[in-house]
Amino acid sequence: MAPIQKLPMRELLAHLRRIQQQMPMFLHEVGQKYGDVVLLGQGKFSAYFLNHPEAIAHVLQENYQNYTKNTIQYNQLRKITGYGLLTNDRETWQRNRRLLQPSFGRSKLMALIPLIQEIIPPVIQRWSQAADSGTLVNVDQEMMELALQIVNRFLFGVEIQSEARQLTNAVITALDHLVERVRHPWMPPDSFPTASNLRNRRALRMLDEICLRIIRSAEASPPSEENLLAVLLQARQDAGLNFGDVQVRDEVITLFIAGHETVASALTWTWYLLSQNPQYYPRLREEIKTVLADRPPTEADYEQLTLIGQVFDEALRLYPPAWMLSRRSIAEDKIMGHTIPANALVIISPYAIHRHPAFWQDPEAFYPERFAPQTEKPRRFAYIPFGGGPRLCIGFQFALIEARTILAHLLARFQLSLPPGAEVHVDPLVTLRPRGGLWMQVKHAQL
Ligand code: HEM
């Protein structure tokens, strides 16, 4: 066994700016240059970068109990989400996952389809006007707004939409602060009264207050339609669970954060990729015409929209919203023959493994057909947009149903393109986002 490849500290420091601004691309290059298991940095400032499906499967599945989420990434997130499912490492994780899982069952998620139908008309109206007047639309913002409304309705129902708006603003402020802190770890600690820290503290206080208000009002008057908050509150009553307001708050904020920007980011990149590969537009419209004619999608149609599904899978491959996963080892471990010490930081990058040439043919190319059942090769842990193992994303079906439905509605009516000369740069924030938004031209399209 060859010794582990190392990327020494001085080389990391030489790339500091790129690491801060372009971490996923940097990791991809490191993988290609140094191999599939690489030790980055040294001593206290070291991390093991794993870029092979076997190594990833080991950490996420086979020996997952040896890996915690006690990492900078999750510790920062925990300041906002507390111990919600995504950041919870305690023994309560499994109980809470079981409690939430039924709300993500297929029959429950199918309710998203009519919901999307209800909230999409204003987007169609705005895009129609933009097509008529030739004005550009910021697709990044449009997708974010749609995803927010959907997750809000799923979590809270229709009743509290004005509070949901305040909640959104507080979460966005806190997430901006989190990105700043991860990018600039030498920033004064949160306890210092800098403008940014004070803004963040106010936002976190708002989050607590709004959540508590929402919980109290949901308890006082049962909702008119099923929503996740009501399910949680009912479950804690029925089962007499030791599930306080703080835990309800943590789960709700977690789902709110994990469930909107991720889907919005993937949809945004789908539009971008289609604009770069416009030959897919007629084929997608043909599929929509065959499956739906001119009626809105229903549950039965969902499986038939195969090319739309493949296009979205390919967007998730090239621009995985959750571009980095991190873990910390508990005990010493062996991964692909290499020793990983106890208490070591381990990094996995969906962005890098999704572009690894040993597992993907022509990895930089947009080729949705690679996900067609007849060509699909087993890709265990080489395709991990939703993670894997026991901590697999609870919302992955939610995301797929939401994305296919939104795309079917909009692709039936519109074709988007980039204005001439536009340049699009990837900004790796909490998810991958186009820097400065994604401004696109809209054209009417006919089925
Ligand atoms: C395209 C959209 C999405 C992507 C790419 C995505 C990605 C991921 C990934 C990679 C993980 C695993 C993190 C890790 O192992 O460290 C995860 C976990 C999670 N996701 Fe998603 N997600 C998406 C949509 C959603 C939605 C719609 C929801 C909820 C409404 C959601 C809720 C969660 C939760 C609660 C977890 C933690 C699960 C656990 O540890 O038990 N996600 N997601």
Short mmCIF file of C-alpha atoms and ligand atoms in Angstrom, two decimals:
data_model
loop_
_atom_site.label_atom_id
_atom_site.label_comp_id
_atom_site.label_asym_id
_atom_site.label_seq_id
_atom_site.Cartn_x
_atom_site.Cartn_y
_atom_site.Cartn_z
CA MET A 1 0.00 0.00 0.00
CA ALA A 2 1.43 3.36 -1.06
CA PRO A 3 1.70 5.95 1.75
CA ILE A 4 -1.11 8.46 2.01
CA GLN A 5 -0.77 11.45 -0.30
CA LYS A 6 -0.26 14.73 1.55
CA LEU A 7 -0.93 18.32 0.67
CA PRO A 8 1.30 20.23 3.08
CA MET A 9 0.26 23.37 4.94
CA ARG A 10 2.41 25.74 2.91
CA GLU A 11 0.69 24.61 -0.29
CA LEU A 12 -2.73 25.02 1.28
CA LEU A 13 -1.77 28.53 2.37
CA ALA A 14 -0.64 29.33 -1.16
CA HIS A 15 -4.18 28.45 -2.30
CA LEU A 16 -5.95 30.21 0.56
CA ARG A 17 -7.98 32.58 -1.58
CA ARG A 18 -9.13 29.80 -3.87
CA ILE A 19 -10.03 27.65 -0.87
CA GLN A 20 -12.13 30.48 0.53
CA GLN A 21 -13.87 31.32 -2.72
CA GLN A 22 -13.84 28.11 -4.75
CA MET A 23 -13.57 25.25 -2.30
CA PRO A 24 -15.48 22.58 -4.31
CA MET A 25 -13.40 23.22 -7.45
CA PHE A 26 -10.25 23.20 -5.36
CA LEU A 27 -11.17 19.84 -3.81
CA HIS A 28 -11.89 18.40 -7.25
CA GLU A 29 -8.43 19.44 -8.42
CA VAL A 30 -6.80 18.03 -5.29
CA GLY A 31 -8.52 14.70 -5.92
CA GLN A 32 -7.37 14.60 -9.52
CA LYS A 33 -3.80 15.57 -8.65
CA TYR A 34 -3.15 13.71 -5.41
CA GLY A 35 -5.47 10.70 -5.41
CA ASP A 36 -8.52 9.36 -3.64
CA VAL A 37 -7.45 9.68 -0.01
CA VAL A 38 -5.47 12.85 0.73
CA LEU A 39 -4.25 14.39 3.97
CA LEU A 40 -4.72 18.16 3.77
CA GLY A 41 -2.65 20.35 6.10
CA GLN A 42 -1.14 19.16 9.33
CA GLY A 43 -1.65 18.88 13.09
CA LYS A 44 -4.64 20.76 14.43
CA PHE A 45 -5.36 22.12 10.97
CA SER A 46 -5.63 18.88 9.03
CA ALA A 47 -8.38 17.01 7.26
CA TYR A 48 -8.65 13.75 5.35
CA PHE A 49 -10.25 14.28 1.97
CA LEU A 50 -11.98 11.13 0.67
CA ASN A 51 -12.71 10.97 -3.03
CA HIS A 52 -13.50 7.33 -3.75
CA PRO A 53 -16.91 5.58 -3.47
CA GLU A 54 -15.41 2.82 -1.32
CA ALA A 55 -14.04 5.36 1.19
CA ILE A 56 -17.28 7.37 1.15
CA ALA A 57 -19.40 4.24 1.69
CA HIS A 58 -17.17 3.31 4.60
CA VAL A 59 -17.76 6.62 6.40
CA LEU A 60 -21.42 7.18 5.53
CA GLN A 61 -22.62 3.60 5.74
CA GLU A 62 -20.38 0.76 6.82
CA ASN A 63 -18.70 2.34 9.82
CA TYR A 64 -20.94 5.39 10.20
CA GLN A 65 -21.12 4.94 13.97
CA ASN A 66 -17.46 5.90 14.17
CA TYR A 67 -18.14 9.32 12.64
CA THR A 68 -19.85 12.26 14.32
CA LYS A 69 -20.95 15.62 13.03
CA ASN A 70 -18.70 17.45 15.48
CA THR A 71 -17.13 19.55 12.70
CA ILE A 72 -16.84 23.28 11.99
CA GLN A 73 -19.52 22.96 9.30
CA TYR A 74 -22.12 21.39 11.57
CA ASN A 75 -21.11 23.20 14.75
CA GLN A 76 -21.73 26.51 12.99
CA LEU A 77 -25.06 25.30 11.63
CA ARG A 78 -26.02 24.07 15.08
CA LYS A 79 -25.94 27.69 16.29
CA ILE A 80 -29.02 28.24 14.12
CA THR A 81 -30.73 24.85 13.99
CA GLY A 82 -29.86 23.53 17.46
CA TYR A 83 -30.17 19.77 17.54
CA GLY A 84 -32.52 19.26 14.60
CA LEU A 85 -32.16 16.09 12.51
CA LEU A 86 -29.36 17.40 10.32
CA THR A 87 -26.99 18.29 13.16
CA ASN A 88 -28.20 15.92 15.87
CA ASP A 89 -25.57 13.38 16.90
CA ARG A 90 -27.19 12.37 20.13
CA GLU A 91 -29.17 9.23 20.83
CA THR A 92 -32.37 11.24 20.21
CA TRP A 93 -31.56 11.40 16.48
CA GLN A 94 -33.02 7.98 15.69
CA ARG A 95 -36.21 8.59 17.67
CA ASN A 96 -36.72 11.96 15.99
CA ARG A 97 -36.03 10.57 12.53
CA ARG A 98 -38.68 7.89 13.12
CA LEU A 99 -41.08 10.56 14.29
CA LEU A 100 -40.61 12.69 11.18
CA GLN A 101 -40.25 9.91 8.61
CA PRO A 102 -44.01 9.32 8.04
CA SER A 103 -44.43 12.96 6.98
CA PHE A 104 -42.03 12.22 4.12
CA GLY A 105 -43.91 9.14 2.95
CA ARG A 106 -44.82 9.10 -0.72
CA SER A 107 -48.55 9.55 -0.21
CA LYS A 108 -47.96 12.64 1.96
CA LEU A 109 -45.51 14.09 -0.55
CA MET A 110 -47.93 13.70 -3.42
CA ALA A 111 -49.89 16.53 -1.78
CA LEU A 112 -47.06 18.77 -2.99
CA ILE A 113 -48.28 18.44 -6.58
CA PRO A 114 -51.63 20.30 -6.15
CA LEU A 115 -49.91 22.72 -3.77
CA ILE A 116 -47.39 23.69 -6.43
CA GLN A 117 -50.21 24.09 -8.90
CA GLU A 118 -51.76 26.59 -6.52
CA ILE A 119 -48.70 28.75 -6.03
CA ILE A 120 -47.17 28.69 -9.49
CA PRO A 121 -49.61 30.99 -11.38
CA PRO A 122 -47.94 34.25 -10.21
CA VAL A 123 -44.60 32.96 -11.54
CA ILE A 124 -46.21 32.11 -14.87
CA GLN A 125 -47.74 35.56 -14.98
CA ARG A 126 -44.43 37.30 -14.18
CA TRP A 127 -42.51 35.25 -16.74
CA SER A 128 -45.17 35.88 -19.40
CA GLN A 129 -44.84 39.62 -18.84
CA ALA A 130 -41.05 39.32 -18.98
CA ALA A 131 -41.33 37.40 -22.26
CA ASP A 132 -43.63 40.08 -23.72
CA SER A 133 -41.54 43.02 -22.57
CA GLY A 134 -38.11 41.46 -23.05
CA THR A 135 -37.07 42.11 -19.44
CA LEU A 136 -34.77 39.65 -17.71
CA VAL A 137 -35.84 37.51 -14.75
CA ASN A 138 -33.57 36.55 -11.88
CA VAL A 139 -34.13 32.80 -11.97
CA ASP A 140 -32.11 32.27 -8.79
CA GLN A 141 -34.48 34.52 -6.85
CA GLU A 142 -37.58 33.10 -8.52
CA MET A 143 -36.65 29.52 -7.62
CA MET A 144 -35.77 30.55 -4.08
CA GLU A 145 -39.13 32.26 -3.63
CA LEU A 146 -41.02 29.23 -4.96
CA ALA A 147 -39.09 26.76 -2.80
CA LEU A 148 -39.65 28.95 0.26
CA GLN A 149 -43.38 29.08 -0.25
CA ILE A 150 -43.53 25.32 -0.72
CA VAL A 151 -41.53 24.44 2.36
CA ASN A 152 -43.46 27.02 4.41
CA ARG A 153 -46.76 25.47 3.43
CA PHE A 154 -45.43 21.97 4.11
CA LEU A 155 -44.20 22.95 7.56
CA PHE A 156 -46.82 25.41 8.72
CA GLY A 157 -49.83 25.30 6.41
CA VAL A 158 -51.53 28.41 5.06
CA GLU A 159 -52.41 30.10 8.32
CA ILE A 160 -49.17 31.75 9.31
CA GLN A 161 -47.73 33.01 6.08
CA SER A 162 -46.90 36.51 7.37
CA GLU A 163 -44.92 35.06 10.26
CA ALA A 164 -43.24 32.71 7.83
CA ARG A 165 -41.94 35.77 5.99
CA GLN A 166 -40.35 37.14 9.18
CA LEU A 167 -38.90 33.72 9.86
CA THR A 168 -37.41 33.64 6.37
CA ASN A 169 -35.71 37.00 6.85
CA ALA A 170 -34.23 35.96 10.19
CA VAL A 171 -32.95 32.66 8.74
CA ILE A 172 -31.36 34.38 5.74
CA THR A 173 -29.51 36.85 8.02
CA ALA A 174 -28.25 34.00 10.22
CA LEU A 175 -27.15 31.91 7.21
CA ASP A 176 -25.26 34.87 5.68
CA HIS A 177 -23.42 35.25 8.96
CA LEU A 178 -22.61 31.53 9.01
CA VAL A 179 -21.07 31.67 5.52
CA GLU A 180 -18.98 34.70 6.51
CA ARG A 181 -17.72 32.91 9.59
CA VAL A 182 -16.79 29.69 7.78
CA ARG A 183 -14.99 31.66 5.07
CA HIS A 184 -13.19 33.94 7.52
CA PRO A 185 -12.56 31.87 10.65
CA TRP A 186 -10.38 34.65 12.09
CA MET A 187 -13.41 36.98 12.37
CA PRO A 188 -13.94 38.16 15.98
CA PRO A 189 -15.86 35.50 17.93
CA ASP A 190 -19.65 35.68 18.11
CA SER A 191 -19.47 37.15 21.61
CA PHE A 192 -17.78 40.37 20.31
CA PRO A 193 -20.28 43.19 19.64
CA THR A 194 -19.36 43.74 15.95
CA ALA A 195 -22.13 44.95 13.62
CA SER A 196 -22.35 41.54 11.98
CA ASN A 197 -22.44 39.69 15.32
CA LEU A 198 -25.15 41.99 16.66
CA ARG A 199 -27.23 41.52 13.51
CA ASN A 200 -26.83 37.78 13.89
CA ARG A 201 -27.80 37.81 17.55
CA ARG A 202 -30.93 39.82 16.73
CA ALA A 203 -31.81 37.35 13.97
CA LEU A 204 -31.37 34.34 16.27
CA ARG A 205 -33.52 36.01 18.93
CA MET A 206 -36.18 36.70 16.32
CA LEU A 207 -36.04 33.06 15.21
CA ASP A 208 -36.74 31.85 18.74
CA GLU A 209 -39.53 34.33 19.30
CA ILE A 210 -41.31 33.69 16.01
CA CYS A 211 -41.04 29.93 16.37
CA LEU A 212 -42.48 30.01 19.85
CA ARG A 213 -45.34 32.23 18.64
CA ILE A 214 -46.05 29.82 15.79
CA ILE A 215 -46.00 26.82 18.14
CA ARG A 216 -48.35 28.50 20.61
CA SER A 217 -50.84 29.53 17.97
CA ALA A 218 -50.77 26.05 16.35
CA GLU A 219 -51.51 24.56 19.76
CA ALA A 220 -54.35 27.00 20.38
CA SER A 221 -56.15 26.39 17.08
CA PRO A 222 -55.71 23.14 15.16
CA PRO A 223 -54.78 23.80 11.52
CA SER A 224 -57.24 23.53 8.65
CA GLU A 225 -54.86 21.32 6.66
CA GLU A 226 -52.21 18.82 7.68
CA ASN A 227 -48.73 20.24 8.12
CA LEU A 228 -45.52 19.05 9.69
CA LEU A 229 -45.69 21.28 12.75
CA ALA A 230 -49.15 19.93 13.58
CA VAL A 231 -47.85 16.37 13.18
CA LEU A 232 -44.98 17.06 15.58
CA LEU A 233 -47.23 18.68 18.15
CA GLN A 234 -49.77 15.88 17.92
CA ALA A 235 -47.07 13.21 18.20
CA ARG A 236 -45.62 14.71 21.35
CA GLN A 237 -49.08 14.76 22.89
CA ASP A 238 -50.03 11.23 21.82
CA ALA A 239 -46.82 9.55 22.75
CA GLY A 240 -46.09 11.72 25.76
CA LEU A 241 -42.65 12.26 24.26
CA ASN A 242 -40.11 14.29 26.09
CA PHE A 243 -40.11 16.70 23.20
CA GLY A 244 -40.04 20.29 24.39
CA ASP A 245 -40.64 23.52 22.52
CA VAL A 246 -36.91 23.83 21.84
CA GLN A 247 -36.83 20.47 20.07
CA VAL A 248 -39.89 21.34 18.00
CA ARG A 249 -38.20 24.63 17.11
CA ASP A 250 -34.96 22.85 16.17
CA GLU A 251 -36.70 20.35 13.87
CA VAL A 252 -38.81 23.00 12.21
CA ILE A 253 -35.89 25.40 11.58
CA THR A 254 -33.77 22.50 10.31
CA LEU A 255 -36.38 21.43 7.78
CA PHE A 256 -36.94 25.02 6.78
CA ILE A 257 -33.21 25.52 6.09
CA ALA A 258 -32.47 22.09 4.62
CA GLY A 259 -35.63 22.10 2.55
CA HIS A 260 -35.61 25.33 0.57
CA GLU A 261 -32.23 26.59 -0.59
CA THR A 262 -31.11 23.12 -1.66
CA VAL A 263 -34.04 22.59 -4.02
CA ALA A 264 -33.90 26.17 -5.27
CA SER A 265 -30.18 25.90 -6.04
CA ALA A 266 -30.64 22.66 -7.98
CA LEU A 267 -33.52 24.15 -9.99
CA THR A 268 -31.51 27.28 -10.77
CA TRP A 269 -28.63 25.22 -12.15
CA THR A 270 -31.10 23.12 -14.13
CA TRP A 271 -32.22 26.27 -15.95
CA TYR A 272 -28.64 27.32 -16.49
CA LEU A 273 -27.64 23.91 -17.88
CA LEU A 274 -30.65 23.85 -20.21
CA SER A 275 -29.72 27.29 -21.53
CA GLN A 276 -26.30 25.85 -22.40
CA ASN A 277 -27.86 22.75 -23.96
CA PRO A 278 -31.02 24.11 -25.64
CA GLN A 279 -31.38 20.98 -27.80
CA TYR A 280 -33.15 19.45 -24.80
CA TYR A 281 -35.99 21.99 -24.79
CA PRO A 282 -38.02 20.45 -27.67
CA ARG A 283 -37.55 16.94 -26.27
CA LEU A 284 -38.71 18.04 -22.83
CA ARG A 285 -41.75 19.77 -24.31
CA GLU A 286 -42.50 16.64 -26.33
CA GLU A 287 -42.42 14.56 -23.15
CA ILE A 288 -44.72 16.99 -21.35
CA LYS A 289 -47.10 17.01 -24.32
CA THR A 290 -47.20 13.21 -24.49
CA VAL A 291 -47.63 12.67 -20.77
CA LEU A 292 -49.81 15.62 -19.82
CA ALA A 293 -51.31 17.05 -23.00
CA ASP A 294 -52.32 20.42 -21.59
CA ARG A 295 -53.50 19.45 -18.14
CA PRO A 296 -51.46 19.98 -14.97
CA PRO A 297 -49.40 17.04 -13.69
CA THR A 298 -51.00 14.60 -11.27
CA GLU A 299 -49.63 11.86 -9.09
CA ALA A 300 -49.98 9.26 -11.84
CA ASP A 301 -47.89 11.32 -14.28
CA TYR A 302 -44.99 11.83 -12.01
CA GLU A 303 -43.12 8.63 -12.96
CA GLN A 304 -43.69 9.26 -16.67
CA LEU A 305 -41.75 12.52 -16.75
CA THR A 306 -38.55 10.58 -17.20
CA LEU A 307 -36.42 13.02 -19.19
CA ILE A 308 -37.30 15.84 -16.80
CA GLY A 309 -36.19 13.54 -13.97
CA GLN A 310 -32.92 12.71 -15.74
CA VAL A 311 -32.21 16.39 -16.45
CA PHE A 312 -32.69 17.19 -12.76
CA ASP A 313 -30.49 14.21 -11.72
CA GLU A 314 -27.78 15.50 -14.02
CA ALA A 315 -28.07 19.04 -12.60
CA LEU A 316 -27.66 17.54 -9.13
CA ARG A 317 -24.58 15.72 -10.37
CA LEU A 318 -22.87 18.77 -11.86
CA TYR A 319 -24.01 21.29 -9.24
CA PRO A 320 -24.78 19.35 -6.05
CA PRO A 321 -26.28 21.95 -3.67
CA ALA A 322 -24.77 20.26 -0.60
CA TRP A 323 -21.27 20.38 -2.04
CA MET A 324 -19.40 19.25 1.06
CA LEU A 325 -20.10 16.80 3.88
CA SER A 326 -17.90 16.56 6.95
CA ARG A 327 -17.44 14.13 9.82
CA ARG A 328 -15.09 13.59 12.77
CA SER A 329 -13.74 10.14 13.60
CA ILE A 330 -14.26 8.78 17.12
CA ALA A 331 -11.74 5.93 17.12
CA GLU A 332 -8.83 5.20 14.78
CA ASP A 333 -10.03 3.61 11.55
CA LYS A 334 -8.67 2.11 8.32
CA ILE A 335 -10.00 3.45 5.05
CA MET A 336 -8.85 1.83 1.82
CA GLY A 337 -5.72 0.69 3.62
CA HIS A 338 -4.91 4.10 5.12
CA THR A 339 -4.96 4.81 8.84
CA ILE A 340 -7.33 7.58 9.89
CA PRO A 341 -6.52 8.62 13.47
CA ALA A 342 -9.10 9.21 16.17
CA ASN A 343 -10.59 12.71 16.26
CA ALA A 344 -9.68 13.40 12.62
CA LEU A 345 -11.72 15.68 10.40
CA VAL A 346 -12.98 13.87 7.28
CA ILE A 347 -14.22 15.70 4.20
CA ILE A 348 -16.35 14.31 1.38
CA SER A 349 -17.29 16.44 -1.60
CA PRO A 350 -20.28 15.44 -3.76
CA TYR A 351 -19.01 18.02 -6.26
CA ALA A 352 -15.64 16.26 -6.58
CA ILE A 353 -16.85 12.64 -6.63
CA HIS A 354 -19.54 13.55 -9.19
CA ARG A 355 -16.78 14.66 -11.55
CA HIS A 356 -14.33 11.86 -10.88
CA PRO A 357 -13.30 10.52 -14.30
CA ALA A 358 -12.87 6.95 -13.01
CA PHE A 359 -16.60 6.78 -12.29
CA TRP A 360 -18.12 9.16 -14.83
CA GLN A 361 -17.59 9.13 -18.54
CA ASP A 362 -16.94 12.63 -19.87
CA PRO A 363 -17.73 14.03 -16.42
CA GLU A 364 -17.90 17.72 -17.38
CA ALA A 365 -20.51 17.10 -20.09
CA PHE A 366 -24.22 17.64 -19.50
CA TYR A 367 -25.64 14.28 -20.51
CA PRO A 368 -28.93 13.50 -18.70
CA GLU A 369 -29.29 10.19 -20.57
CA ARG A 370 -26.55 8.75 -18.40
CA PHE A 371 -29.34 8.38 -15.83
CA ALA A 372 -31.64 6.44 -18.19
CA PRO A 373 -32.43 2.98 -16.73
CA GLN A 374 -30.88 1.17 -19.71
CA THR A 375 -27.55 3.02 -19.45
CA GLU A 376 -27.45 3.51 -15.72
CA LYS A 377 -24.49 1.77 -14.14
CA PRO A 378 -24.37 0.93 -10.46
CA ARG A 379 -23.05 4.10 -8.88
CA ARG A 380 -23.04 3.23 -5.26
CA PHE A 381 -21.60 6.23 -3.41
CA ALA A 382 -20.23 7.81 -6.61
CA TYR A 383 -23.52 9.75 -6.85
CA ILE A 384 -24.35 11.29 -3.48
CA PRO A 385 -26.31 14.53 -3.94
CA PHE A 386 -28.45 13.46 -0.97
CA GLY A 387 -25.65 11.85 1.06
CA GLY A 388 -26.04 8.18 1.91
CA GLY A 389 -26.30 5.57 4.65
CA PRO A 390 -28.48 6.13 7.72
CA ARG A 391 -28.06 9.94 7.47
CA LEU A 392 -29.41 10.02 3.91
CA CYS A 393 -31.47 13.16 3.26
CA ILE A 394 -34.97 12.69 4.64
CA GLY A 395 -36.29 15.10 2.00
CA PHE A 396 -34.90 13.53 -1.17
CA GLN A 397 -38.26 12.36 -2.50
CA PHE A 398 -39.73 15.72 -1.51
CA ALA A 399 -37.04 17.45 -3.59
CA LEU A 400 -37.51 15.19 -6.63
CA ILE A 401 -41.30 15.56 -6.66
CA GLU A 402 -41.10 19.30 -6.14
CA ALA A 403 -38.50 19.81 -8.85
CA ARG A 404 -40.21 17.65 -11.47
CA THR A 405 -43.54 19.35 -10.88
CA ILE A 406 -42.15 22.89 -11.07
CA LEU A 407 -40.14 22.06 -14.18
CA ALA A 408 -43.13 20.43 -15.90
CA HIS A 409 -45.26 23.53 -15.31
CA LEU A 410 -42.64 26.01 -16.49
CA LEU A 411 -41.02 24.05 -19.34
CA ALA A 412 -44.45 23.63 -20.93
CA ARG A 413 -44.67 27.39 -21.30
CA PHE A 414 -41.21 28.92 -21.38
CA GLN A 415 -37.74 28.61 -22.80
CA LEU A 416 -34.98 30.43 -20.94
CA SER A 417 -31.62 31.57 -22.25
CA LEU A 418 -28.69 33.63 -21.06
CA PRO A 419 -28.36 37.14 -22.47
CA PRO A 420 -25.44 37.47 -24.92
CA GLY A 421 -22.09 37.86 -23.19
CA ALA A 422 -23.44 36.91 -19.75
CA GLU A 423 -20.93 35.15 -17.53
CA VAL A 424 -22.04 32.84 -14.77
CA HIS A 425 -19.78 32.11 -11.81
CA VAL A 426 -20.41 29.55 -9.11
CA ASP A 427 -20.43 30.90 -5.56
CA PRO A 428 -20.14 28.10 -2.99
CA LEU A 429 -22.23 29.47 -0.13
CA VAL A 430 -24.39 27.23 2.07
CA THR A 431 -25.35 25.74 -1.31
CA LEU A 432 -23.89 26.42 -4.76
CA ARG A 433 -25.33 29.69 -6.06
CA PRO A 434 -24.70 31.78 -9.17
CA ARG A 435 -22.80 34.90 -8.09
CA GLY A 436 -25.03 37.99 -8.42
CA GLY A 437 -28.07 35.87 -9.32
CA LEU A 438 -28.96 34.21 -12.63
CA TRP A 439 -30.53 36.77 -14.95
CA MET A 440 -32.17 35.12 -17.94
CA GLN A 441 -34.20 35.95 -21.03
CA VAL A 442 -37.65 34.37 -21.24
CA LYS A 443 -39.34 33.26 -24.44
CA HIS A 444 -42.84 31.84 -24.76
CA ALA A 445 -42.83 28.21 -25.82
CA GLN A 446 -45.71 26.25 -27.22
CA LEU A 447 -46.47 22.63 -26.57
C1 HEM B 1 -32.13 19.03 -3.93
C2 HEM B 1 -32.47 19.13 -2.66
C3 HEM B 1 -31.70 18.57 -1.51
C4 HEM B 1 -30.39 18.20 -1.41
C5 HEM B 1 -29.33 18.26 -2.50
C6 HEM B 1 -30.18 17.70 -0.07
C7 HEM B 1 -28.97 17.20 0.40
C8 HEM B 1 -28.81 16.59 1.63
C9 HEM B 1 -27.62 15.91 2.05
C10 HEM B 1 -26.35 15.73 1.24
C11 HEM B 1 -27.83 15.45 3.31
C12 HEM B 1 -26.87 14.62 4.16
C13 HEM B 1 -25.93 15.49 4.96
C14 HEM B 1 -24.84 14.68 5.64
O1 HEM B 1 -24.83 13.45 5.60
O2 HEM B 1 -23.95 15.30 6.25
C15 HEM B 1 -29.16 15.88 3.70
C16 HEM B 1 -29.73 15.63 4.92
C17 HEM B 1 -30.96 16.13 5.30
N1 HEM B 1 -31.86 16.80 4.50
FE1 HEM B 1 -31.65 17.21 2.55
N2 HEM B 1 -31.34 17.82 0.63
C18 HEM B 1 -32.30 18.33 -0.21
C19 HEM B 1 -33.62 18.57 0.10
C20 HEM B 1 -34.17 18.43 1.34
C21 HEM B 1 -35.53 18.73 1.68
C22 HEM B 1 -36.59 19.19 0.67
C23 HEM B 1 -35.66 18.53 3.02
C24 HEM B 1 -36.87 18.71 3.90
C25 HEM B 1 -37.97 19.30 3.57
C26 HEM B 1 -34.38 18.09 3.51
C27 HEM B 1 -34.09 17.78 4.83
C28 HEM B 1 -32.95 17.14 5.25
C29 HEM B 1 -32.73 16.68 6.62
C30 HEM B 1 -33.68 16.87 7.79
C31 HEM B 1 -31.49 16.03 6.64
C32 HEM B 1 -30.84 15.34 7.84
C33 HEM B 1 -31.27 13.89 7.83
C34 HEM B 1 -30.68 13.06 8.98
O3 HEM B 1 -29.50 13.19 9.28
O4 HEM B 1 -31.45 12.27 9.55
N3 HEM B 1 -33.51 18.04 2.48
N4 HEM B 1 -29.73 16.57 2.65
#
